Coordinates of C-alpha atoms in Angstrom, one line a residue:
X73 CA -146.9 22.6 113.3
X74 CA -147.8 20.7 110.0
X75 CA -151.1 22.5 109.0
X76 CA -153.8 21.3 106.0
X77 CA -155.6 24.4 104.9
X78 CA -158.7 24.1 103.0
X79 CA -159.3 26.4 101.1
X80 CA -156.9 29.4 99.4
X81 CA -156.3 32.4 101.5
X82 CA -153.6 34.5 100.4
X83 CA -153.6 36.3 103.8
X84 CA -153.7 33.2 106.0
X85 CA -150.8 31.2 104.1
X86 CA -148.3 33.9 105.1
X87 CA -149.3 34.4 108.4
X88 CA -149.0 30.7 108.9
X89 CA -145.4 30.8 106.8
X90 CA -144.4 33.9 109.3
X91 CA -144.3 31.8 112.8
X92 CA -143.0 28.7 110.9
X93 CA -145.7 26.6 110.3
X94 CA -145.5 23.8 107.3
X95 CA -148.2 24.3 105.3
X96 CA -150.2 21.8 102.9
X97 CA -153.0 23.5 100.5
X98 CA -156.5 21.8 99.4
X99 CA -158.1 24.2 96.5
X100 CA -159.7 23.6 93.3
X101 CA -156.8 26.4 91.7
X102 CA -153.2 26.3 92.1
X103 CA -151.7 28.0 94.1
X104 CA -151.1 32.2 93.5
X105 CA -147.1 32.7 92.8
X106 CA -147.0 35.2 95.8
X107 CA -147.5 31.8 98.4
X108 CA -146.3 28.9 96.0
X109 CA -143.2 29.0 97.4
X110 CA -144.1 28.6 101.3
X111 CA -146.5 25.8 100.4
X112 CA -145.0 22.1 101.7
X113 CA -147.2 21.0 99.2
X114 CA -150.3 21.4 97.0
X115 CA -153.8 19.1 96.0
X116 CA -156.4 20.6 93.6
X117 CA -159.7 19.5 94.9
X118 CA -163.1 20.6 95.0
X119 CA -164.9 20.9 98.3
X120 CA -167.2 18.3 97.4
X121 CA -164.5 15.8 96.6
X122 CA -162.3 16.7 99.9
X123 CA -163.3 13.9 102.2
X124 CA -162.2 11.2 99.4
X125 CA -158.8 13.6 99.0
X126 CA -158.1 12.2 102.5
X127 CA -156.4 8.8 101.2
X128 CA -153.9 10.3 99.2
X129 CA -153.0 13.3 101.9
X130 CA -149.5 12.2 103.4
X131 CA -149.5 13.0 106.8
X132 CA -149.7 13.9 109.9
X133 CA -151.2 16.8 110.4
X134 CA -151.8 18.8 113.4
X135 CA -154.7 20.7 111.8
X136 CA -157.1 21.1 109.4
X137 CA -157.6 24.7 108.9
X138 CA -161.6 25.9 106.7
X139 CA -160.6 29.2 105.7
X140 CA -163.9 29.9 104.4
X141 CA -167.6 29.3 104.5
X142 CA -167.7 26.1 101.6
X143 CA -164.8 24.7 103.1
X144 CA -166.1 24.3 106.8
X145 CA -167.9 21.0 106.3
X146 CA -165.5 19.0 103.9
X147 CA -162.3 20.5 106.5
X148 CA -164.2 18.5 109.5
X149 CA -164.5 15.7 107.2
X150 CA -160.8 15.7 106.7
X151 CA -160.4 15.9 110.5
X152 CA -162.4 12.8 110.4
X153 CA -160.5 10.7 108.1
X154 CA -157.5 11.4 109.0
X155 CA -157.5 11.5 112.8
X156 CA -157.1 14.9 113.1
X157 CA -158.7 17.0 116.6
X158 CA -160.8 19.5 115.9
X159 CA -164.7 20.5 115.3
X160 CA -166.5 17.5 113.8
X161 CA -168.9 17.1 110.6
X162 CA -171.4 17.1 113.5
X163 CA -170.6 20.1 115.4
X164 CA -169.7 22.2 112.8
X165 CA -173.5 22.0 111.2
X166 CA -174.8 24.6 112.7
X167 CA -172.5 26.8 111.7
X168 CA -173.2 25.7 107.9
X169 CA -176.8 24.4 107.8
X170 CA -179.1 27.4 108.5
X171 CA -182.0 25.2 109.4
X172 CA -179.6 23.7 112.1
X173 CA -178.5 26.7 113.2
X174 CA -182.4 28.7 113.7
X175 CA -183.1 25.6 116.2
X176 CA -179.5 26.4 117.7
X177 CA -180.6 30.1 118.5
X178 CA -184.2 28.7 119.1
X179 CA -182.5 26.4 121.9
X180 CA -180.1 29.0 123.5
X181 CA -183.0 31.7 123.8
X182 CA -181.5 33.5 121.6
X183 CA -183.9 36.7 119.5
X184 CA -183.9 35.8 116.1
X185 CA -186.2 35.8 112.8
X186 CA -189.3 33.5 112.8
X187 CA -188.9 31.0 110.0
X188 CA -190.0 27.7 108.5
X189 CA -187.8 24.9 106.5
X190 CA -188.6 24.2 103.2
X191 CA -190.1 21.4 101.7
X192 CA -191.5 21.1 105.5
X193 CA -194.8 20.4 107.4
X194 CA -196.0 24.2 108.0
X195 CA -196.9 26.0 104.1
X196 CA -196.0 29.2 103.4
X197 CA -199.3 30.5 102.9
X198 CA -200.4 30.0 107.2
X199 CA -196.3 31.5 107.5
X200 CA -197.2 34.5 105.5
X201 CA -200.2 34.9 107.9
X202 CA -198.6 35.1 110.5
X203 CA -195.5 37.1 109.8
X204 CA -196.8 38.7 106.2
X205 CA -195.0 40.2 103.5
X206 CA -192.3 40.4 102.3
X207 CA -190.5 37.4 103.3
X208 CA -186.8 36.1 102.8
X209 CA -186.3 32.9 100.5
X210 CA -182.2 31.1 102.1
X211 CA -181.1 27.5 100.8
X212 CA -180.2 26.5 103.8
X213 CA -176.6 25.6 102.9
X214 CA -176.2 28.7 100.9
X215 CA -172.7 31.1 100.9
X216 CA -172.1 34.6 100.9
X217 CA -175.7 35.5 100.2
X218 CA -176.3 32.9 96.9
X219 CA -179.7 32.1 96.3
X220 CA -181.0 34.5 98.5
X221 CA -184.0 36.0 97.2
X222 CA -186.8 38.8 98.6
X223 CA -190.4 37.7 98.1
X224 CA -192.6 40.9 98.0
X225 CA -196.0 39.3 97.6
X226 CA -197.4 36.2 97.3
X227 CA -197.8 36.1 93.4
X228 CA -193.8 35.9 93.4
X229 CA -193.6 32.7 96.0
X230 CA -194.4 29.8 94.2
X231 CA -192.1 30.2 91.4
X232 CA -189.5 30.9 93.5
X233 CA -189.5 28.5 95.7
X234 CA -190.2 26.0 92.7
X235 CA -186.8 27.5 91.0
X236 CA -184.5 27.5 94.3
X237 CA -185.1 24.2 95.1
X238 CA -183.9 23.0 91.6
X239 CA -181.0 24.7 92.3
X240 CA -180.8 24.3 95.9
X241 CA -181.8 21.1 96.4
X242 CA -180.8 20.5 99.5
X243 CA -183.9 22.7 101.2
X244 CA -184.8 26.3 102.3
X245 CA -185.7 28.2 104.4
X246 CA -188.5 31.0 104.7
X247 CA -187.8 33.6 106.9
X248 CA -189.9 36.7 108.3
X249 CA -188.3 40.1 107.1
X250 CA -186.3 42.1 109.6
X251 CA -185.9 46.1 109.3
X252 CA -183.0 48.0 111.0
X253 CA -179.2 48.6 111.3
X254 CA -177.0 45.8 110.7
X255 CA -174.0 44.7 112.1
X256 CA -171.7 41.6 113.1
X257 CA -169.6 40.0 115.6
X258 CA -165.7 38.9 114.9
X259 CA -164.9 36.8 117.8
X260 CA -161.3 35.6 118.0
X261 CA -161.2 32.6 120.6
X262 CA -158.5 30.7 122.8
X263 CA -159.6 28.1 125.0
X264 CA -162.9 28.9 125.2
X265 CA -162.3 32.6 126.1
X266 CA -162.8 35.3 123.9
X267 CA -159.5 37.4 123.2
X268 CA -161.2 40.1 120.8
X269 CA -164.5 40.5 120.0
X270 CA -165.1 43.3 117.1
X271 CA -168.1 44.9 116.0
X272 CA -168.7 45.6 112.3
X273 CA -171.0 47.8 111.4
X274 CA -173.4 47.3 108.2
X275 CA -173.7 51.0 106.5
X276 CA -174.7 49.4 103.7
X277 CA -175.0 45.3 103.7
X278 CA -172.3 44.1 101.5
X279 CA -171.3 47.1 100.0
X280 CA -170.2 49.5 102.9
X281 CA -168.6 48.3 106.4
X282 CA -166.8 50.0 109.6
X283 CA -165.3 48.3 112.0
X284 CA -165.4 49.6 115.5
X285 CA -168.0 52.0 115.5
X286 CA -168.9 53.5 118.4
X287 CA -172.5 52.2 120.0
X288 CA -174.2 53.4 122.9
X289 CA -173.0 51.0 126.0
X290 CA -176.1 49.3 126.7
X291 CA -176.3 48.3 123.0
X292 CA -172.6 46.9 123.3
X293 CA -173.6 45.4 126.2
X294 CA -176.6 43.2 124.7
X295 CA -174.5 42.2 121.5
X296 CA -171.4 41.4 123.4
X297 CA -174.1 38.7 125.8
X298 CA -175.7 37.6 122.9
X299 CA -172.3 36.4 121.0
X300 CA -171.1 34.8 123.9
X301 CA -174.2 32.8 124.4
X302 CA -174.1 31.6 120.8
X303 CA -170.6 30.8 121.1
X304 CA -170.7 28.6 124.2
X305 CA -173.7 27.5 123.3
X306 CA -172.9 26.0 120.1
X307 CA -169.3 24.8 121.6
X308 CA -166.5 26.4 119.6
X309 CA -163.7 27.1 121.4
X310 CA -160.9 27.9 119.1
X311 CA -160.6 29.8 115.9
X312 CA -163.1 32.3 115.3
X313 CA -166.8 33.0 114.9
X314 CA -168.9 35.8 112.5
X315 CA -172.3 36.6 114.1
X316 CA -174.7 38.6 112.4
X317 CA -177.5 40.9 114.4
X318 CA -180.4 43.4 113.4
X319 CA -180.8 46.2 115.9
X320 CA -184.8 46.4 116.2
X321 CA -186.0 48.7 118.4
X322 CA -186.6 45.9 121.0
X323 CA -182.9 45.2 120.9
X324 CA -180.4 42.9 118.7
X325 CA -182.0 39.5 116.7
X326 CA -179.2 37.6 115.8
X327 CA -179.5 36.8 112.2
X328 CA -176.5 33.9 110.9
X329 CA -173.5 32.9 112.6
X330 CA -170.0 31.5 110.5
X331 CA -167.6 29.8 112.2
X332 CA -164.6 30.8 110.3
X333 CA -162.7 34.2 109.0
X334 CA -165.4 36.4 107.5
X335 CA -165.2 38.1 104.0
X336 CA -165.8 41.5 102.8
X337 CA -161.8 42.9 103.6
X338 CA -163.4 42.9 106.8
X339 CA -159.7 41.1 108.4
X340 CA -158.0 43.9 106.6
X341 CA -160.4 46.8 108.2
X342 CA -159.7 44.8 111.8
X343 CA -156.2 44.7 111.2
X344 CA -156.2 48.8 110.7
X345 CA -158.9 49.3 113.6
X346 CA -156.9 47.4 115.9
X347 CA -152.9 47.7 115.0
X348 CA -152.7 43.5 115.1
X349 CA -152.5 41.2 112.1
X350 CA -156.0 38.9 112.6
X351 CA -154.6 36.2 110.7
X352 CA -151.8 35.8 113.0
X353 CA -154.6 36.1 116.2
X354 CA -156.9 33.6 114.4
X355 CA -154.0 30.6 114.0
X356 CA -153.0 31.6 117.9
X357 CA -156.4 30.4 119.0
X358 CA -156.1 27.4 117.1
X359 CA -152.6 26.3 117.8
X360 CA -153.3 27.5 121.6
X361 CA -150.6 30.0 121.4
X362 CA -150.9 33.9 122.5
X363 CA -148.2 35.9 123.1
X364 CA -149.3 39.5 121.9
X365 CA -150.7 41.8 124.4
X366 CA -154.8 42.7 124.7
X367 CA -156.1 43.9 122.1
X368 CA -157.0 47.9 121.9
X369 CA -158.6 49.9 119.4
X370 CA -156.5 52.3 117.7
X371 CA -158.9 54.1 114.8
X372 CA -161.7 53.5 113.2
X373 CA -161.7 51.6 109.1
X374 CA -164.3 51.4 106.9
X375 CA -164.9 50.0 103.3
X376 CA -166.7 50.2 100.0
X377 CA -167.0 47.2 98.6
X378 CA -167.2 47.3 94.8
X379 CA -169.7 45.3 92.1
X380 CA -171.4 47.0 90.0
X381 CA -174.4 45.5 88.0
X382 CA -174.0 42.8 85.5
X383 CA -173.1 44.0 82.1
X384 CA -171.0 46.2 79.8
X385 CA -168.3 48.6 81.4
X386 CA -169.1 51.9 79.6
X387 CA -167.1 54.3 81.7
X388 CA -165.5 54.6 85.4
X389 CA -165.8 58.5 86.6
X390 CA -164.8 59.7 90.3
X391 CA -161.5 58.1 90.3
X392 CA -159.3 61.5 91.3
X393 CA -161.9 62.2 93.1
X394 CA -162.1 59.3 95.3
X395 CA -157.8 59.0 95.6
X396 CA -158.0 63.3 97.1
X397 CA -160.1 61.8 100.1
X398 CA -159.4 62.5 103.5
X399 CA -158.0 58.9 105.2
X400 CA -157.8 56.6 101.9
X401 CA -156.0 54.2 102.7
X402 CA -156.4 52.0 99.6
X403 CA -158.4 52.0 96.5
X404 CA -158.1 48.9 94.0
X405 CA -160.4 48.6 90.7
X406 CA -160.2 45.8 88.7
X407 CA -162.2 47.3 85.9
X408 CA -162.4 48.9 82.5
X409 CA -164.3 50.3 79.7
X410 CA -165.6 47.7 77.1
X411 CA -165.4 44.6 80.2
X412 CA -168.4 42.7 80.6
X413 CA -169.3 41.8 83.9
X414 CA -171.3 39.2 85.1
X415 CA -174.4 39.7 88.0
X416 CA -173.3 39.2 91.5
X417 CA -174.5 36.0 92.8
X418 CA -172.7 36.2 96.1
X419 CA -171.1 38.7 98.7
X420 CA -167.4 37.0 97.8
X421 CA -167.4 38.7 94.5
X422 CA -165.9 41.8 93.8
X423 CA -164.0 44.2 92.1
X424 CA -161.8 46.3 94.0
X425 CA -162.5 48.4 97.7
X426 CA -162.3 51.4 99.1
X427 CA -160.6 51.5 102.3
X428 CA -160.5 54.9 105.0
X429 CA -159.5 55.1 108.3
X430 CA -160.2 58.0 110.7
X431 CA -160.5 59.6 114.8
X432 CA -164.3 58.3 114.8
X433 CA -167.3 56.6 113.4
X434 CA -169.1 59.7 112.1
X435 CA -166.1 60.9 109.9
X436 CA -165.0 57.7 108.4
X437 CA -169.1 56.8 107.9
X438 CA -169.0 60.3 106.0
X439 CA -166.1 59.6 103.6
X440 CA -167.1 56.2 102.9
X441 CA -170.7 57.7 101.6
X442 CA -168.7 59.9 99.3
X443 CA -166.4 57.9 98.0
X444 CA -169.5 55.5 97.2
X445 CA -171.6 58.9 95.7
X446 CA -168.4 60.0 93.4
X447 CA -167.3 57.0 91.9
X448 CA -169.7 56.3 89.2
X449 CA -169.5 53.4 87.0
X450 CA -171.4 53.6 84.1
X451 CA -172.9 50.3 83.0
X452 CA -175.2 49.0 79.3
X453 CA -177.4 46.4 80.7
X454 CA -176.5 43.2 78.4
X455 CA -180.2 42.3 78.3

């Protein structure tokens, strides 16, 4: 198949080079010299600027591929100008626009966080009545967790909401603050039918993740309905779909749902939890091809995600440490002494991971805390 990708993803190049497929790259970089060479062809673009790319795109193309969250909306725009099947501009808001997407769950019965859109007819003050403090401040087209800001009384709301809509002008949303255990859904889907669902859990949200841990079966139960409600629900049949849930004690709230390959190394840990290569599973469902056997869990792989503060590098202690642990699997760190680093502004950013693998949740859960408590970066604030 002749394949547009939007979007670089090292990972998903080569699984699409692997079975053959001719590959065509949209990115606002060139192209990394590890995949240059299995690229058909290359056009540096901006997401914004995709849907006027489409003119100068020689053709055809069987699909056009998002490989992540910013690309989602401008890849169904290339689908439209070119004549390409797949999800529409239309169909693929929900997924995107988180306004959209809290009427979706709204619609389907689905538990989720009380909220209000901003600008909108309802003011913050009669919300903060009603659900009280704090609250969480979204731009309702925001990525990884940009712009996303916790509003612990009501001195702090006006100027924030005054500051995000200058940068987010496209609206927000205020949402009620949920308490409890995180986790997500990885949904990999052919025809309709769900060939793996995984569950992620949230140690620490976007810092520390294990994949396949074990949950008591009624939980399991209730997040496995709830996923396949908001799949069918909101149509998508092919690809794959990230779905977010807090576990309050009256049972899961679903929180966002993505409809392409989440972030966080979290392909990488399902790739160790379940002996398969996710890329490969993820361009089955949307070429319609499957050929590997079900899916079954062989171990259980967690992460550390690493960021530290913005600022000056001053020292990196633990590193021995961290490389005698039991199950390490990997450990990458892009830093150094005397490197100033700039403040997060999104879950995408880091600077290297952690990865362990072990017979159960409770032991890799345990390493992953240490390896978090030993490695110590020492930062200088540059304020």
């Amino acid at each position: 198949m002749r394949l547009l990708i939007a979007g670089h993803r090292r990972d998903l190049i080569l699984a699409a080079a692997r079975v053959g497929h001719s590959v065509v790259l949209v990115d606002p970089s060139p192209p990394r010299r590890s995949v240059r060479h299995l690229l058909a062809g290359f056009h540096p673009c901006d997401p914004s600027g995709a849907a006027d790319l489409a003119g100068s795109l020689l053709g055809p193309f069987d699909l056009v591929i998002a490989s992540g969250e910013r690309w989602v909306l401008p890849a169904a725009q290339l689908r439209e100008r070119l004549g390409v099947s797949g999800p529409t501009v239309e169909q693929e808001l929900p997924f995107r626009d988180k306004l959209a997407m809290k009427r979706t769950f709204q619609r389907l019965g689905l538990a989720h966080a009380r909220y209000i859109p901003w600008p909108g007819e309802v003011g913050w003050e009669e919300f903060a009545r009603d659900v009280g403090f704090p609250l969480a401040l979204k731009p309702r087209m925001g990525v990884g967790g940009a712009g996303f800001v916790r509003l612990a009384s009501p001195e702090m709301v006006p100027g924030a909401l005054s500051a995000s809509l200058d940068r987010f002008p496209e609206g927000l949303l205020l949402e009620e603050w949920m308490t409890g255990p995180e986790c997500s859904v990885e949904t990999f889907l052919l025809e309709g039918t769900a060939v793996l669902a995984s569950v992620t859990e949230y140690v620490s949200y976007g810092r520390i993740n294990l994949v396949s841990p074990t949950l008591p079966d009624a939980l399991d139960r209730q997040l496995l309905l709830a996923n396949d409600r908001a799949i069918e629900g909101l149509g998508k049949r092919a690809g794959m779909t990230h779905l977010e849930f807090f576990l309050t004690p009256a049972g899961p709230v679903v929180s966002e749902i993505a409809g392409r390959p989440p972030g966080g190394y979290l392909m990488d840990l399902i790739a160790l939890a379940w002996g398969l290569d996710p890329w490969a599973l993820f361009l089955d469902g949307l070429t319609g091809s499957w050929s590997a056997a079900s899916p079954r869990r062989r171990t259980v792989a967690g992460n550390v995600v690493i960021y530290p503060p913005g600022g000056t590098v001053r020292g990196i202690h633990g590193v021995d440490a961290v490389r005698a642990l039991p199950g390490l699997v990997r450990f990458s760190l892009r830093l150094r002494p005397g490197e100033v680093v700039a403040p997060r502004r999104s879950l995408g950013q880091t600077r290297g991971v952690i990865v362990v693998t072990g017979p159960d949740a409770g032991s890799v859960r345990r390493t992953l805390l240490e390896a978090d408590r030993l490695l110590r970066i020492e930062m200088e604030s540059s304020s």
